[in-house]
C-alpha cells in the first residue's frame, strides 16, 4: 500500500498515520504500517493485541477497524494493561543483541509512553539529556514507571532509603538542587 493510500486509510479512521505507526508493530496492521521504517515509529501494542486482531472477526471495514482502535486505546488507561505495554516496550525497542536501551531510544520511548501523563517527565528528560548515562537497563526502565506512578511531582514522598536504582536517586538529588536554586 502506498504512503498516500495509507494516509487516506488513516484519515478515514480519524487517525494520524504517524500515531498508527507508533501504536502497533507491523504484523498487526500491515496495510497501514507498511511504511514504518524504524523501531521508534512503532511504539508498542499490548500483549493482548494479537487476540484482538487474530481471534476477533477480521477487520474488513473501516468501522470494525475503528472499533478495534478504540478498544486498544482504552487499554492504555488500564493500569495493568499499560504496565504490560510499558514492559514490552523495553524489549521491543532495544537492539536484540543488547541488554540495555541506548539513552536516546530510551528517551524517545519514554516520551511516547509517559510524556503526556507523568508531570515530571519533561524534568526527567532534561536530566537524562545532561546525565552521564548512555544506556538504560531493564531494572531502571521498569522502575521509571513505578517512580512515575508513586512519587509526587514535588518529590515530597520520595524515600531516599527506598530500593530505587541509582539513576532515580541521582535524578531526585539533581531536581532538589534545581528546586532550591
XYZ file of C-alpha atoms in Angstrom:
181
model
C 0.000 0.000 0.000
C 1.375 3.402 -0.935
C 2.097 6.158 1.560
C -0.807 8.191 0.116
C -3.173 5.216 0.410
C -2.028 4.587 3.987
C -2.590 8.254 4.845
C -6.061 8.141 3.252
C -6.943 4.998 5.192
C -5.832 6.607 8.438
C -7.740 9.799 7.620
C -10.894 7.726 7.092
C -10.380 6.175 10.514
C -9.805 9.530 12.161
C -6.204 8.600 12.951
C -2.858 10.185 12.254
C -0.588 7.917 10.205
C 2.380 8.672 12.492
C 0.289 7.694 15.519
C -0.906 4.452 13.962
C 2.667 3.535 13.101
C 3.509 4.324 16.685
C 0.847 2.136 18.246
C 1.200 -1.200 16.515
C 4.073 -3.346 15.233
C 3.832 -4.132 11.521
C 2.384 -7.621 11.834
C -0.884 -6.315 13.290
C -1.916 -3.879 10.580
C 0.265 -4.484 7.532
C -1.839 -2.364 5.178
C -1.359 0.697 7.396
C 2.078 0.015 8.790
C 3.769 -0.858 5.532
C 5.872 2.297 5.720
C 7.017 2.047 9.328
C 10.769 2.081 8.863
C 12.162 2.155 12.369
C 11.543 0.945 15.889
C 10.879 4.478 17.047
C 7.980 4.775 14.616
C 6.366 1.794 16.342
C 5.599 2.334 19.971
C 4.054 -0.794 21.157
C 0.896 -2.683 21.157
C -0.163 -4.551 24.228
C 0.440 -8.234 24.555
C -3.237 -8.975 24.060
C -3.377 -7.105 20.738
C -2.797 -10.375 18.900
C -6.021 -11.662 20.440
C -7.900 -8.585 19.303
C -6.767 -8.814 15.704
C -6.457 -12.560 15.210
C -9.211 -14.101 17.355
C -11.884 -11.497 16.712
C -13.656 -11.299 13.361
C -11.426 -9.802 10.703
C -11.412 -6.062 10.337
C -12.813 -5.951 6.837
C -14.261 -2.445 7.010
C -13.207 0.859 8.498
C -15.921 0.726 11.170
C -14.653 -2.590 12.565
C -11.071 -1.376 12.430
C -12.012 1.886 14.181
C -13.728 -0.109 16.944
C -10.544 -2.123 17.491
C -8.505 1.068 17.808
C -10.967 2.423 20.351
C -10.611 -0.755 22.394
C -6.812 -0.676 22.204
C -6.718 2.987 23.194
C -8.919 2.192 26.183
C -6.349 -0.370 27.296
C -3.826 2.447 27.737
C -5.956 3.701 30.633
C -5.973 0.320 32.351
C -3.089 0.225 34.848
C -2.317 -3.457 34.379
C -2.529 -3.356 30.575
C -0.379 -0.233 30.415
C 2.225 -1.870 32.625
C 2.363 -4.788 30.149
C 2.699 -2.374 27.233
C 5.423 -0.442 29.034
C 7.383 -3.603 29.847
C 7.002 -4.902 26.307
C 8.335 -1.576 25.026
C 11.761 -2.237 26.513
C 12.339 -5.491 24.648
C 10.673 -4.159 21.520
C 12.866 -1.065 21.334
C 16.258 -2.481 22.272
C 18.618 -3.969 19.755
C 18.279 -7.720 20.029
C 21.979 -8.189 20.703
C 21.931 -5.661 23.575
C 20.717 -5.991 27.147
C 20.053 -2.257 27.558
C 18.443 0.570 25.608
C 20.703 3.306 24.346
C 19.723 6.506 26.123
C 18.354 8.234 23.012
C 15.998 5.347 22.310
C 15.010 5.229 25.975
C 14.222 8.959 25.979
C 12.143 8.631 22.825
C 10.217 5.653 24.129
C 9.645 7.321 27.499
C 8.347 10.404 25.680
C 5.859 8.267 23.786
C 4.765 6.262 26.814
C 4.909 8.747 29.696
C 5.302 12.157 28.074
C 1.652 13.136 28.375
C 0.840 11.548 31.705
C 3.815 11.979 34.043
C 4.077 15.516 35.444
C 7.833 15.160 35.962
C 8.533 13.769 32.508
C 9.988 16.951 30.992
C 12.265 17.405 34.018
C 13.351 13.763 33.886
C 14.015 14.122 30.155
C 16.208 17.168 30.851
C 18.047 15.188 33.482
C 18.718 12.347 31.053
C 19.920 14.864 28.457
C 22.691 16.135 30.727
C 23.412 12.970 32.707
C 26.352 10.606 32.423
C 24.063 7.727 31.454
C 24.428 6.331 27.924
C 22.143 3.315 28.370
C 19.135 2.328 30.448
C 18.893 -1.234 31.700
C 15.684 -3.196 32.255
C 15.636 -2.616 36.017
C 15.964 1.140 35.529
C 13.282 1.062 32.806
C 10.790 -0.820 34.992
C 11.483 1.423 37.972
C 10.914 4.632 35.996
C 7.289 3.554 35.518
C 6.876 2.717 39.203
C 8.522 6.020 40.158
C 6.209 7.936 37.810
C 3.176 6.305 39.428
C 4.144 6.587 43.088
C 6.350 9.632 43.649
C 4.610 13.018 43.804
C 5.652 15.763 41.391
C 7.166 17.744 44.273
C 9.132 14.623 45.340
C 7.771 15.014 48.865
C 7.079 11.307 49.289
C 10.366 10.109 47.790
C 12.047 7.663 50.164
C 15.805 8.075 49.974
C 16.191 4.705 51.669
C 13.924 3.015 49.142
C 15.211 0.466 46.671
C 15.287 2.825 43.681
C 18.059 2.470 41.087
C 20.908 4.967 41.398
C 19.657 6.665 38.216
C 16.489 7.729 40.029
C 18.304 8.620 43.252
C 20.575 10.920 41.242
C 17.590 12.381 39.386
C 15.889 13.292 42.671
C 19.093 14.813 44.013
C 19.545 16.808 40.781
C 15.939 18.036 40.843
C 16.066 19.065 44.503
C 19.165 21.164 43.781
C 17.339 22.786 40.860
C 14.285 23.496 43.030
C 16.360 25.272 45.704
C 18.288 27.451 43.281
